[in-house]
Coordinates of C-alpha atoms in Angstrom, one line a residue:
Chain A
X192 CA 49.1 -3.4 -132.1
X193 CA 48.8 -2.5 -128.5
X194 CA 46.9 0.5 -127.1
X195 CA 49.1 2.4 -124.7
X196 CA 48.4 5.5 -122.6
X197 CA 49.7 7.9 -125.3
X198 CA 47.3 6.3 -127.8
X199 CA 44.4 6.6 -125.4
X200 CA 45.1 10.3 -124.9
X201 CA 45.3 10.8 -128.7
X202 CA 42.0 8.9 -129.3
X203 CA 40.3 10.9 -126.5
X204 CA 41.5 14.1 -128.0
X205 CA 40.2 13.1 -131.4
X206 CA 36.9 12.1 -129.8
X207 CA 36.7 15.4 -127.9
X208 CA 36.5 13.7 -124.5
X209 CA 38.6 15.2 -121.7
X210 CA 40.4 12.5 -119.7
X211 CA 42.8 12.7 -116.8
X212 CA 46.1 10.8 -116.5
X213 CA 44.5 8.3 -114.1
X214 CA 41.6 7.7 -116.5
X215 CA 44.0 7.2 -119.4
X216 CA 46.0 4.7 -117.4
X217 CA 42.8 2.8 -116.5
X218 CA 41.4 2.8 -120.0
X219 CA 44.5 1.8 -121.9
X220 CA 44.6 -1.9 -120.7
X221 CA 40.8 -2.1 -121.2
X222 CA 41.0 -1.0 -124.8
X223 CA 44.1 -3.0 -125.4
X224 CA 42.2 -6.1 -124.2
X225 CA 39.2 -5.4 -126.4
X226 CA 41.3 -4.6 -129.5
X227 CA 43.3 -7.8 -128.9
X228 CA 40.0 -9.7 -128.9
X229 CA 38.9 -8.0 -132.1
X230 CA 42.2 -8.8 -133.8
X231 CA 40.9 -12.3 -134.6
X232 CA 39.0 -10.8 -137.6
X233 CA 42.4 -10.7 -139.3
X234 CA 42.2 -14.5 -139.7
X235 CA 39.4 -14.2 -142.1
X236 CA 40.3 -14.3 -145.8
X237 CA 38.4 -11.4 -147.3
X238 CA 40.5 -10.9 -150.4
X239 CA 37.6 -11.5 -152.8
X240 CA 34.8 -10.0 -150.7
X241 CA 33.2 -6.6 -151.1
X242 CA 32.5 -4.7 -147.9
X243 CA 28.8 -4.6 -146.9
X244 CA 27.0 -1.4 -147.8
X245 CA 23.4 -2.2 -147.2
X246 CA 21.9 -5.3 -145.4
X247 CA 18.6 -5.1 -147.2
X248 CA 18.8 -4.0 -150.8
X249 CA 17.2 -0.5 -151.0
X250 CA 17.6 2.4 -153.3
X251 CA 18.3 5.8 -151.8
X252 CA 15.4 8.1 -152.8
X253 CA 15.6 11.6 -154.1
X254 CA 12.9 14.1 -153.2
X255 CA 11.9 17.2 -155.0
X256 CA 14.2 20.1 -154.1
X257 CA 11.6 22.2 -152.4
X258 CA 11.4 23.7 -148.9
X259 CA 9.5 21.3 -146.7
X260 CA 9.7 23.1 -143.3
X261 CA 11.0 26.3 -141.7
X262 CA 9.9 29.1 -139.4
X263 CA 10.7 26.9 -136.4
X264 CA 13.6 28.9 -135.1
X265 CA 12.3 28.9 -131.5
X266 CA 11.7 25.2 -131.5
X267 CA 15.2 24.6 -132.8
X268 CA 16.7 26.7 -130.1
X269 CA 14.3 25.5 -127.3
X270 CA 16.8 23.0 -125.9
X271 CA 19.9 25.0 -126.3
X272 CA 22.0 25.3 -123.1
X273 CA 22.6 29.0 -124.1
X274 CA 20.7 30.8 -126.9
X275 CA 21.1 34.5 -127.5
X276 CA 19.4 36.8 -130.1
X277 CA 18.0 33.8 -132.0
X278 CA 21.3 32.0 -132.2
X279 CA 23.2 29.2 -130.4
X280 CA 25.7 30.9 -128.2
X281 CA 29.2 29.4 -127.7
X282 CA 32.5 30.7 -126.2
X283 CA 34.4 33.2 -128.3
X284 CA 36.2 31.4 -131.1
X285 CA 37.9 34.4 -132.8
X286 CA 40.7 36.1 -131.0
Chain B
X170 CA -9.8 -4.5 -110.6
X171 CA -6.1 -5.2 -110.2
X172 CA -6.4 -8.3 -112.5
X173 CA -6.8 -6.0 -115.5
X174 CA -3.0 -5.6 -115.3
X175 CA -2.7 -9.3 -116.0
X176 CA -4.2 -8.8 -119.4
X177 CA -2.2 -8.6 -122.6
X178 CA -2.6 -6.2 -125.6
X179 CA -5.2 -8.4 -127.5
X180 CA -7.3 -9.0 -124.3
X181 CA -7.4 -5.3 -123.4
X182 CA -8.2 -4.3 -127.0
X183 CA -11.0 -6.9 -127.2
X184 CA -12.4 -6.1 -123.8
X185 CA -12.5 -2.4 -124.4
X186 CA -14.3 -3.1 -127.7
X187 CA -16.8 -5.4 -126.2
X188 CA -17.4 -3.2 -123.2
X189 CA -16.3 -5.8 -120.7
X190 CA -14.4 -2.9 -119.1
X191 CA -13.6 0.6 -119.9
X192 CA -10.2 1.9 -121.3
X193 CA -10.1 4.2 -118.3
X194 CA -10.3 1.4 -115.8
X195 CA -7.4 -0.3 -117.6
X196 CA -5.3 2.9 -117.7
X197 CA -6.0 3.6 -114.0
X198 CA -5.0 0.1 -113.0
X199 CA -1.7 0.2 -114.8
X200 CA -1.0 3.7 -113.5
X201 CA -1.3 2.4 -110.0
X202 CA 1.0 -0.5 -110.7
X203 CA 3.6 1.8 -112.2
X204 CA 3.4 4.1 -109.1
X205 CA 3.9 1.1 -106.8
X206 CA 6.9 -0.4 -108.6
X207 CA 9.6 2.3 -108.0
X208 CA 11.9 -0.3 -106.6
X209 CA 12.4 -1.8 -110.1
X210 CA 13.5 1.6 -111.4
X211 CA 11.9 0.6 -114.8
X212 CA 10.5 4.0 -115.6
X213 CA 12.4 7.3 -115.9
X214 CA 9.4 9.5 -116.4
X215 CA 5.8 8.6 -115.6
X216 CA 3.2 10.0 -117.9
X217 CA -0.2 9.0 -116.4
X218 CA -1.9 11.9 -118.1
X219 CA -0.9 10.6 -121.5
X220 CA -2.3 7.2 -120.8
X221 CA -5.5 8.5 -119.3
X222 CA -6.1 10.9 -122.1
X223 CA -5.8 8.1 -124.7
X224 CA -8.1 5.9 -122.6
X225 CA -10.7 8.6 -122.3
X226 CA -10.5 9.1 -126.1
X227 CA -11.1 5.4 -126.6
X228 CA -14.1 5.3 -124.2
X229 CA -15.5 8.4 -125.9
X230 CA -15.1 6.9 -129.3
X231 CA -16.9 3.7 -128.2
X232 CA -19.7 5.7 -126.6
X233 CA -20.1 7.6 -129.9
X234 CA -20.4 4.3 -131.8
X235 CA -17.2 4.9 -133.7
X236 CA -14.9 2.1 -134.9
X237 CA -12.2 1.8 -132.4
X238 CA -8.5 2.2 -133.4
X239 CA -6.3 -0.9 -133.5
X240 CA -4.7 -0.1 -130.0
X241 CA -7.6 1.8 -128.5
X242 CA -7.5 1.6 -124.8
X243 CA -4.0 -0.1 -124.6
X244 CA -1.5 1.7 -122.4
X245 CA 2.1 1.0 -123.2
X246 CA 5.6 1.8 -122.1
X247 CA 8.0 3.7 -124.3
X248 CA 11.7 3.1 -124.3
X249 CA 13.5 6.3 -123.6
X250 CA 15.4 6.0 -126.9
X251 CA 12.3 7.3 -128.7
X252 CA 11.8 11.1 -128.8
X253 CA 8.4 12.0 -127.4
X254 CA 7.0 15.5 -128.0
X255 CA 7.0 17.5 -124.8
X256 CA 8.2 14.6 -122.7
X257 CA 11.9 14.4 -121.5
X258 CA 13.9 12.0 -123.7
X259 CA 17.4 11.3 -122.5
X260 CA 18.4 7.8 -123.8
X261 CA 19.2 7.3 -120.1
X262 CA 22.2 9.6 -120.4
X263 CA 23.4 12.6 -118.4
X264 CA 24.3 14.5 -121.6
X265 CA 20.7 14.6 -122.8
X266 CA 19.3 15.4 -119.3
X267 CA 16.8 18.2 -119.7
X268 CA 16.2 17.5 -123.4
X269 CA 12.5 17.8 -124.3
X270 CA 11.9 17.0 -127.9
X271 CA 9.7 19.5 -129.8
X272 CA 8.8 16.6 -132.1
X273 CA 7.5 13.0 -132.0
X274 CA 9.4 9.9 -133.3
X275 CA 7.7 8.2 -136.2
X276 CA 7.2 5.0 -134.3
X277 CA 5.8 6.5 -131.1
X278 CA 3.6 8.8 -133.3
X279 CA 2.2 5.7 -135.1
X280 CA 1.4 4.0 -131.8
X281 CA -0.5 7.1 -130.6
X282 CA -2.3 7.3 -133.9
X283 CA -3.3 3.7 -133.4
X284 CA -4.9 4.7 -130.1
X285 CA -2.3 3.6 -127.6
X286 CA -1.5 5.7 -124.5
X287 CA 1.9 6.2 -122.8
X288 CA 2.4 5.2 -119.2
X289 CA 5.9 6.5 -119.2
X290 CA 9.4 6.5 -120.6
X291 CA 11.4 3.4 -119.8
X292 CA 14.9 3.1 -118.4
X293 CA 17.5 1.5 -120.5
X294 CA 21.3 1.1 -121.0
X295 CA 22.7 4.5 -121.7
X296 CA 22.4 5.2 -125.5
X297 CA 21.4 1.5 -125.8
X298 CA 24.9 0.4 -125.1
X299 CA 24.8 -2.5 -122.7
X300 CA 23.4 -5.9 -122.1
X301 CA 22.4 -5.6 -118.4
X302 CA 20.9 -2.2 -117.9
X303 CA 23.8 -1.2 -115.7
X304 CA 25.0 1.7 -117.9
X305 CA 21.9 4.0 -117.3
X306 CA 22.9 7.3 -115.8
X307 CA 19.7 7.0 -113.7
X308 CA 20.5 3.7 -112.0
X309 CA 20.1 0.0 -112.7
X310 CA 16.8 -1.5 -113.6
X311 CA 16.2 -4.4 -111.2
X312 CA 14.6 -7.5 -112.7
X313 CA 11.3 -8.5 -111.1
X314 CA 12.6 -12.1 -111.2
X315 CA 14.6 -13.6 -108.4
X316 CA 16.5 -16.8 -108.1
X317 CA 14.6 -19.6 -106.2
X318 CA 17.6 -19.9 -103.8
X319 CA 16.1 -17.4 -101.4
X320 CA 19.2 -15.2 -101.8
X321 CA 17.3 -12.2 -103.3
X322 CA 20.3 -11.2 -105.4
X323 CA 19.3 -8.3 -107.7
X324 CA 19.3 -9.7 -111.2
X325 CA 19.8 -8.0 -114.6
X326 CA 16.7 -7.5 -116.7
X327 CA 18.9 -7.7 -119.8
X328 CA 19.7 -4.8 -122.0
X329 CA 19.6 -2.5 -123.5
X330 CA 15.8 -2.6 -123.4
X331 CA 15.8 -3.5 -119.7
X332 CA 13.2 -1.1 -118.5
X333 CA 10.9 -2.5 -121.1
X334 CA 11.5 -6.1 -120.2
X335 CA 11.2 -5.5 -116.5
X336 CA 8.0 -3.5 -116.8
X337 CA 6.3 -6.0 -118.9
X338 CA 7.3 -9.0 -116.8
X339 CA 6.2 -7.1 -113.7
X340 CA 2.8 -6.3 -115.2
X341 CA 3.4 -2.6 -115.2
X342 CA 2.4 -2.4 -118.8
X343 CA 1.1 -5.0 -121.3
X344 CA 3.6 -4.1 -124.0
X345 CA 6.4 -1.7 -124.7
X346 CA 8.7 -0.5 -127.4
X347 CA 12.2 -1.7 -127.6
X348 CA 15.1 -1.2 -130.0
X349 CA 17.6 -3.8 -131.1
X350 CA 21.1 -3.1 -132.4
X351 CA 22.8 -6.4 -131.5
X352 CA 20.1 -8.1 -129.4
X353 CA 18.7 -5.4 -127.2
X354 CA 15.1 -6.6 -127.6
X355 CA 15.7 -10.3 -127.7
X356 CA 18.2 -10.8 -124.8
X357 CA 16.1 -8.8 -122.3
X358 CA 13.0 -10.6 -123.4
X359 CA 14.7 -13.9 -122.8
X360 CA 16.0 -12.8 -119.3
X361 CA 12.5 -11.8 -118.2
X362 CA 10.2 -14.5 -119.7
X363 CA 8.5 -12.3 -122.3
X364 CA 8.5 -12.1 -126.1
X365 CA 10.1 -9.6 -128.4
X366 CA 10.7 -9.3 -132.1
X367 CA 13.2 -7.3 -134.0
X368 CA 11.8 -6.9 -137.5
X369 CA 13.8 -6.8 -140.7
X370 CA 16.1 -3.7 -140.9
X371 CA 14.1 -0.9 -142.4
X372 CA 10.6 -2.0 -141.4
X373 CA 10.3 0.5 -138.5
X374 CA 11.4 4.1 -139.1
X375 CA 14.5 5.2 -137.2
X376 CA 13.3 8.8 -137.3
X377 CA 13.2 10.4 -133.9
X378 CA 15.0 7.4 -132.3
X379 CA 18.3 8.5 -130.7
X380 CA 20.9 7.0 -133.0
X381 CA 23.4 4.4 -131.8
X382 CA 24.6 2.4 -134.8
X383 CA 22.5 3.4 -137.8
X384 CA 23.1 0.4 -140.0
X385 CA 21.9 -1.9 -137.2
X386 CA 19.4 0.0 -135.1
X387 CA 15.9 -1.3 -135.5
X388 CA 12.8 -0.8 -133.3
X389 CA 10.4 -3.5 -132.4
X390 CA 7.8 -4.5 -129.8
X391 CA 8.1 -6.4 -126.6
X392 CA 5.1 -8.0 -124.9
X393 CA 4.0 -11.2 -123.1
X394 CA 3.0 -13.2 -126.1
X395 CA 3.5 -13.6 -129.8
X396 CA 0.0 -12.3 -130.8
X397 CA 0.6 -9.1 -128.8
X398 CA 3.9 -8.6 -130.5
X399 CA 2.2 -9.0 -133.9
X400 CA -0.4 -6.4 -133.0
X401 CA 2.2 -3.9 -131.8
X402 CA 4.5 -4.5 -134.7
X403 CA 1.7 -3.8 -137.2
X404 CA 1.2 -0.4 -135.5
X405 CA 4.9 0.4 -135.4
X406 CA 5.8 -0.5 -139.0
X407 CA 5.5 1.4 -142.2
X408 CA 7.3 3.5 -144.8
X409 CA 8.6 6.8 -143.6
X410 CA 10.2 9.3 -146.1
X411 CA 12.1 10.8 -143.1
X412 CA 14.3 7.7 -142.8
X413 CA 16.4 7.1 -145.8
X414 CA 16.7 3.4 -145.0
X415 CA 12.9 2.9 -144.4
X416 CA 11.5 0.2 -146.7
X417 CA 8.7 1.4 -148.9
X418 CA 6.5 -1.7 -148.4
X419 CA 2.9 -2.3 -147.3
X420 CA 2.5 -3.4 -143.7
X421 CA 1.5 -7.1 -143.7
X422 CA -1.5 -8.2 -141.6
X423 CA 0.7 -10.2 -139.2
X424 CA -1.9 -10.8 -136.5
X425 CA -4.5 -12.1 -139.0
X426 CA -1.8 -14.3 -140.6
X427 CA -0.8 -16.0 -137.3
X428 CA -0.7 -19.8 -137.6
X429 CA 1.1 -22.2 -135.4
X430 CA 1.3 -25.0 -137.9
X431 CA 4.8 -25.4 -139.2
X432 CA 3.9 -28.1 -141.7
X433 CA 6.1 -27.8 -144.8
X434 CA 8.6 -25.6 -143.0
X435 CA 12.2 -26.5 -142.7
X436 CA 13.9 -25.3 -139.5
X437 CA 17.6 -25.0 -139.6
X438 CA 19.8 -25.7 -136.5
X439 CA 23.1 -23.9 -136.9
X440 CA 25.8 -26.1 -135.6
X441 CA 28.2 -23.2 -134.9
X442 CA 25.8 -22.0 -132.2
X443 CA 26.8 -25.0 -130.0
X444 CA 29.4 -22.8 -128.4
X445 CA 32.0 -23.9 -125.8
X446 CA 30.9 -23.9 -122.2
X447 CA 27.2 -23.7 -123.1
X448 CA 25.3 -24.5 -119.9
X449 CA 23.6 -27.9 -120.1
X450 CA 20.2 -26.3 -119.4
X451 CA 20.6 -24.1 -122.5
X452 CA 21.5 -27.1 -124.5
X453 CA 18.5 -29.0 -123.1
X454 CA 16.1 -26.1 -123.8
X455 CA 17.4 -25.9 -127.4
X456 CA 16.7 -29.6 -127.9
X457 CA 13.2 -29.1 -126.3
X458 CA 12.6 -26.3 -128.8
X459 CA 13.7 -28.6 -131.7
X460 CA 11.2 -31.2 -130.5
X461 CA 8.5 -28.7 -130.3
X462 CA 9.1 -27.5 -133.8
X463 CA 9.1 -31.0 -135.1
X464 CA 5.8 -31.6 -133.2
X465 CA 4.4 -28.6 -135.0
X466 CA 5.1 -30.2 -138.3
X467 CA 8.5 -28.7 -139.2
X468 CA 11.3 -30.7 -140.7
X469 CA 14.6 -30.2 -138.8
X470 CA 17.8 -29.7 -140.8
X471 CA 21.3 -29.0 -139.6
X472 CA 22.9 -26.0 -141.2
X473 CA 26.2 -24.3 -141.1
X474 CA 26.9 -20.6 -140.6
X475 CA 30.7 -20.8 -140.7
X476 CA 31.6 -17.2 -139.9
X477 CA 29.5 -17.1 -136.7
X478 CA 32.5 -16.7 -134.4
X479 CA 33.6 -13.5 -136.2
X480 CA 30.2 -11.8 -135.7
X481 CA 30.9 -10.3 -132.3
X482 CA 34.3 -8.9 -133.1
X483 CA 32.9 -7.5 -136.4
X484 CA 30.0 -6.0 -134.4
X485 CA 32.4 -4.4 -131.9
X486 CA 34.1 -2.5 -134.8
X487 CA 31.0 -1.6 -136.8
X488 CA 28.7 -0.5 -133.9
X489 CA 31.3 1.6 -132.1
X490 CA 32.5 3.2 -135.4
X491 CA 28.9 4.3 -136.2
X492 CA 28.4 5.3 -132.5
X493 CA 31.5 7.5 -132.5
X494 CA 30.0 9.3 -135.6
X495 CA 26.5 9.5 -134.3
X496 CA 27.4 10.7 -130.9
X497 CA 29.6 13.5 -132.2
X498 CA 26.5 15.6 -132.1
X499 CA 26.5 15.9 -128.3
X500 CA 28.7 18.9 -128.0
X501 CA 27.0 21.2 -125.5
X502 CA 25.8 23.6 -128.1
X503 CA 22.4 22.6 -129.3
X504 CA 20.8 20.5 -126.6
X505 CA 21.4 18.8 -123.3
X506 CA 24.4 19.3 -121.0
X507 CA 27.0 22.0 -121.3
X508 CA 30.1 22.0 -119.1
X509 CA 32.0 25.3 -119.6
X510 CA 35.0 25.4 -117.2
X511 CA 36.2 28.9 -116.2
X512 CA 38.2 30.4 -119.1
X513 CA 37.5 27.5 -121.4
X514 CA 37.5 27.9 -125.2
X515 CA 35.1 26.1 -127.6
X516 CA 37.3 22.9 -127.9
X517 CA 37.6 22.7 -124.1
X518 CA 33.9 23.1 -123.8
X519 CA 33.3 20.2 -126.1
X520 CA 35.8 17.9 -124.3
X521 CA 34.5 18.9 -120.8
X522 CA 30.9 18.5 -121.8
X523 CA 31.5 15.0 -123.3
X524 CA 33.6 13.9 -120.4
X525 CA 30.9 14.9 -117.9
X526 CA 28.0 13.8 -120.0
X527 CA 28.9 10.3 -121.2
X528 CA 29.1 7.2 -119.0
X529 CA 32.1 4.9 -119.0
X530 CA 30.7 2.3 -121.5
X531 CA 29.6 5.0 -123.9
X532 CA 33.1 6.6 -123.7
X533 CA 34.6 3.2 -124.2
X534 CA 32.7 2.6 -127.4
X535 CA 33.2 6.1 -128.8
X536 CA 36.9 5.6 -128.2
X537 CA 37.0 2.2 -129.9
X538 CA 35.1 3.7 -132.8
X539 CA 37.4 6.7 -133.0
X540 CA 40.4 4.3 -132.9
X541 CA 39.2 1.9 -135.7
X542 CA 38.2 4.8 -137.9
X543 CA 41.5 6.8 -137.4
X544 CA 44.0 7.4 -140.1
X545 CA 46.0 4.2 -140.9
X546 CA 43.6 1.8 -139.2
X547 CA 40.4 2.3 -141.2
X548 CA 41.1 -0.5 -143.7
X549 CA 42.5 -3.0 -141.2
X550 CA 39.5 -2.7 -138.9
X551 CA 36.4 -1.0 -140.4
X552 CA 36.7 -2.2 -144.0
X553 CA 37.7 -5.7 -142.8
X554 CA 34.7 -5.8 -140.5
X555 CA 32.3 -4.8 -143.3
X556 CA 33.8 -7.5 -145.4
X557 CA 33.3 -10.1 -142.7
X558 CA 29.7 -8.7 -142.4
X559 CA 29.2 -9.6 -146.1
X560 CA 30.4 -13.1 -145.3
X561 CA 28.1 -13.4 -142.3
X562 CA 25.1 -12.3 -144.5
X563 CA 26.2 -14.7 -147.2
X564 CA 26.2 -17.6 -144.6
X565 CA 22.6 -16.9 -143.9
X566 CA 21.7 -16.7 -147.6
X567 CA 23.3 -20.1 -148.1
X568 CA 21.4 -21.5 -145.1
X569 CA 18.1 -20.3 -146.7
X570 CA 18.8 -22.7 -149.6
X571 CA 18.1 -25.6 -147.2
X572 CA 15.8 -24.1 -144.6
X573 CA 13.1 -21.4 -144.0
X574 CA 13.9 -20.4 -140.4
X575 CA 16.6 -20.9 -137.9
X576 CA 16.1 -22.0 -134.2
X577 CA 18.7 -21.2 -131.6
X578 CA 18.9 -20.2 -127.9
X579 CA 18.5 -16.4 -127.4
X580 CA 21.2 -16.0 -124.8
X581 CA 24.0 -18.2 -123.5
X582 CA 22.8 -18.1 -119.9
X583 CA 19.8 -17.1 -117.8
X584 CA 19.8 -13.6 -116.2
X585 CA 23.0 -12.9 -114.2
X586 CA 23.3 -10.8 -111.1
X587 CA 23.8 -7.1 -111.4
X588 CA 27.6 -6.4 -111.0
X589 CA 28.5 -10.0 -112.0
X590 CA 29.8 -9.0 -115.4
X591 CA 30.1 -5.3 -115.3
X592 CA 33.9 -5.3 -114.6
X593 CA 34.7 -7.4 -117.8
X594 CA 33.5 -5.7 -121.0
X595 CA 34.2 -8.7 -123.2
X596 CA 32.3 -11.1 -120.9
X597 CA 29.4 -8.7 -121.2
X598 CA 29.7 -8.5 -125.0
X599 CA 29.6 -12.3 -125.2
X600 CA 26.0 -12.3 -124.0
X601 CA 25.0 -11.2 -127.5
X602 CA 26.7 -14.1 -129.2
X603 CA 23.5 -15.6 -130.6
X604 CA 21.7 -12.3 -131.4
X605 CA 24.4 -10.3 -133.1
X606 CA 24.8 -12.3 -136.3
X607 CA 21.2 -11.8 -137.4
X608 CA 21.5 -8.1 -136.6
X609 CA 24.6 -7.8 -138.8
X610 CA 22.5 -9.4 -141.6
X611 CA 19.4 -7.2 -141.0
X612 CA 17.2 -10.3 -140.5
X613 CA 13.9 -10.5 -138.5
X614 CA 14.4 -12.4 -135.2
X615 CA 12.4 -13.0 -132.1
X616 CA 12.7 -14.4 -128.7
X617 CA 10.0 -16.4 -126.9
X618 CA 10.1 -17.9 -123.4
X619 CA 10.9 -21.6 -123.4
X620 CA 11.1 -22.6 -119.8
X621 CA 12.8 -22.0 -116.5
X622 CA 16.3 -23.0 -115.4
X623 CA 17.1 -24.8 -112.1
X624 CA 17.0 -21.4 -110.3
X625 CA 13.6 -20.7 -111.6
X626 CA 14.7 -18.1 -114.1
X627 CA 13.4 -17.8 -117.6
X628 CA 15.2 -19.0 -120.7
X629 CA 14.4 -17.9 -124.2
X630 CA 14.4 -19.5 -127.7
X631 CA 15.3 -17.4 -130.8
X632 CA 13.8 -17.8 -134.2
X633 CA 15.6 -16.1 -137.1
X634 CA 13.8 -15.6 -140.5
X635 CA 14.6 -14.6 -144.0
X636 CA 14.4 -10.9 -144.9
X637 CA 10.8 -9.6 -144.6
X638 CA 9.5 -12.9 -143.3
X639 CA 8.3 -11.6 -139.9
X640 CA 5.2 -13.8 -140.5
X641 CA 7.2 -16.9 -140.6
X642 CA 9.1 -15.9 -137.4
X643 CA 6.0 -15.0 -135.6
X644 CA 4.3 -18.3 -136.6
X645 CA 7.2 -20.3 -135.4
X646 CA 7.2 -18.3 -132.2
X647 CA 3.6 -19.1 -131.7
X648 CA 4.2 -22.8 -132.3
X649 CA 6.9 -22.8 -129.6
X650 CA 4.7 -20.7 -127.3
X651 CA 1.8 -23.1 -127.5
X652 CA 4.0 -26.0 -126.7
X653 CA 6.0 -24.3 -124.0
X654 CA 2.9 -23.3 -122.1
X655 CA 5.0 -20.7 -120.2
X656 CA 2.9 -19.2 -117.4
X657 CA 5.6 -18.6 -114.8
X658 CA 5.7 -15.0 -113.5
X659 CA 7.8 -13.2 -110.9
X660 CA 6.3 -13.0 -107.5
X661 CA 5.6 -9.3 -106.6
X662 CA 8.3 -8.3 -104.0
X663 CA 8.5 -4.6 -105.1

């Protein structure tokens, strides 16, 4: 598997990162090199191995289904680049 | 009273308790040192008022005859990965510039509750991605150390906790927080001649710590000796219901449990860590460490960790995959940067914001993560990496059948010059060859200074322990520390 410019553009689009043609051309060989190095994992026989899910055995806890906070609207919005009328504001999404 | 800044955590704590000096004198002395060390670029934000308020509270408590808190009078540095209420927290990124958390991370909150004060927020690799502190949006941290060749080349303080390591080595603070995903506490500690411990995964709460790779991220202390690390770790550790992977365990009394006798301990030397092209000085330091451990009463045994060579490639699938998910939250909507080109729609805004806000290394890792998780590749890369991770953890479990601790070098070289490796991502990644395997297995591990190389730069030794055996790790660290007698320090040029 090699990472070409078209692949880089597709990945960047999936990752929501705008890139120029020049950047894609620069990044493609870099990623190709890194992925080539990572390929060596394929050598390892893992046919009878389960994938790791937790490094330290631990049980996910459940808490009571009750409200534990709230009434912090202004704190939630305090770092928003644009907040209007108590909401996060974004460009129009419905035509 | 500039010599107060030569004191460590225990000495400051004890001196404030006994009245040998006031907490305010200590805080003032460190505040001055921080203000004079701008050339190191170790701090992103100075918070002298925070440190002084904590010091005044300690002095007032002593005057009132109250029992002083565990860290009363101790000013520390806080890695900028920790969210601090009312103090800008950027993870050294552009995309979080201007973000001021309305909440406090659990770990920093615990330190303040223990009486510590904050001198400032420490520079780091952007989103903790890097091994040299060259990926910060706010410029490189310069190591206070210089080679003895008179060349004055600017050296890397290690990364990602490079502001922490530089500040401690330069006596700008007696201790600091770090975080370690694949070696980000241990490698910078080794590069700067200080100590640092990454506890067992789950010991320190991740709540309020800007997330990089959640199955690996773990906070820990950095300081100039093992005792100071133990004191800090006790204050930072503890169950937190706000972190689903937090371990619900009592906090051991690590400082009280310190003992440098290794009698009855078996220390394993993993043969796979004798990597190709290892510098002779690293090899010699490792042998020196083995001799010190034997002198402290340990039995030395050779062990095998057969999947060691696959740890780095597995890490560079798992960590970017988790990063690509975690960093999806930076979208220009809720906090930080927004880049809205003229006429752009919502999708364009996301892409423009992330293009402008993330540095090259962060973009590289997000894209690797996106690629390995994308349709058709998930099993070949991510599932395979998680299976290899199981094998790496199993290697350690088998090693524990014949030994109690492992001893290795911390890094494959001394500090390199800034710019020396930044053009070659894989060469940079290889710096973490000795620290990544224990991260993948969630094990406690620490670096202590062992000596200097021919250029007069520090080299570190790493001790890796069984899950939850921070005491064993700290004790072995203490045994090495006593024998190394490491007193070298960088000459102040800044």
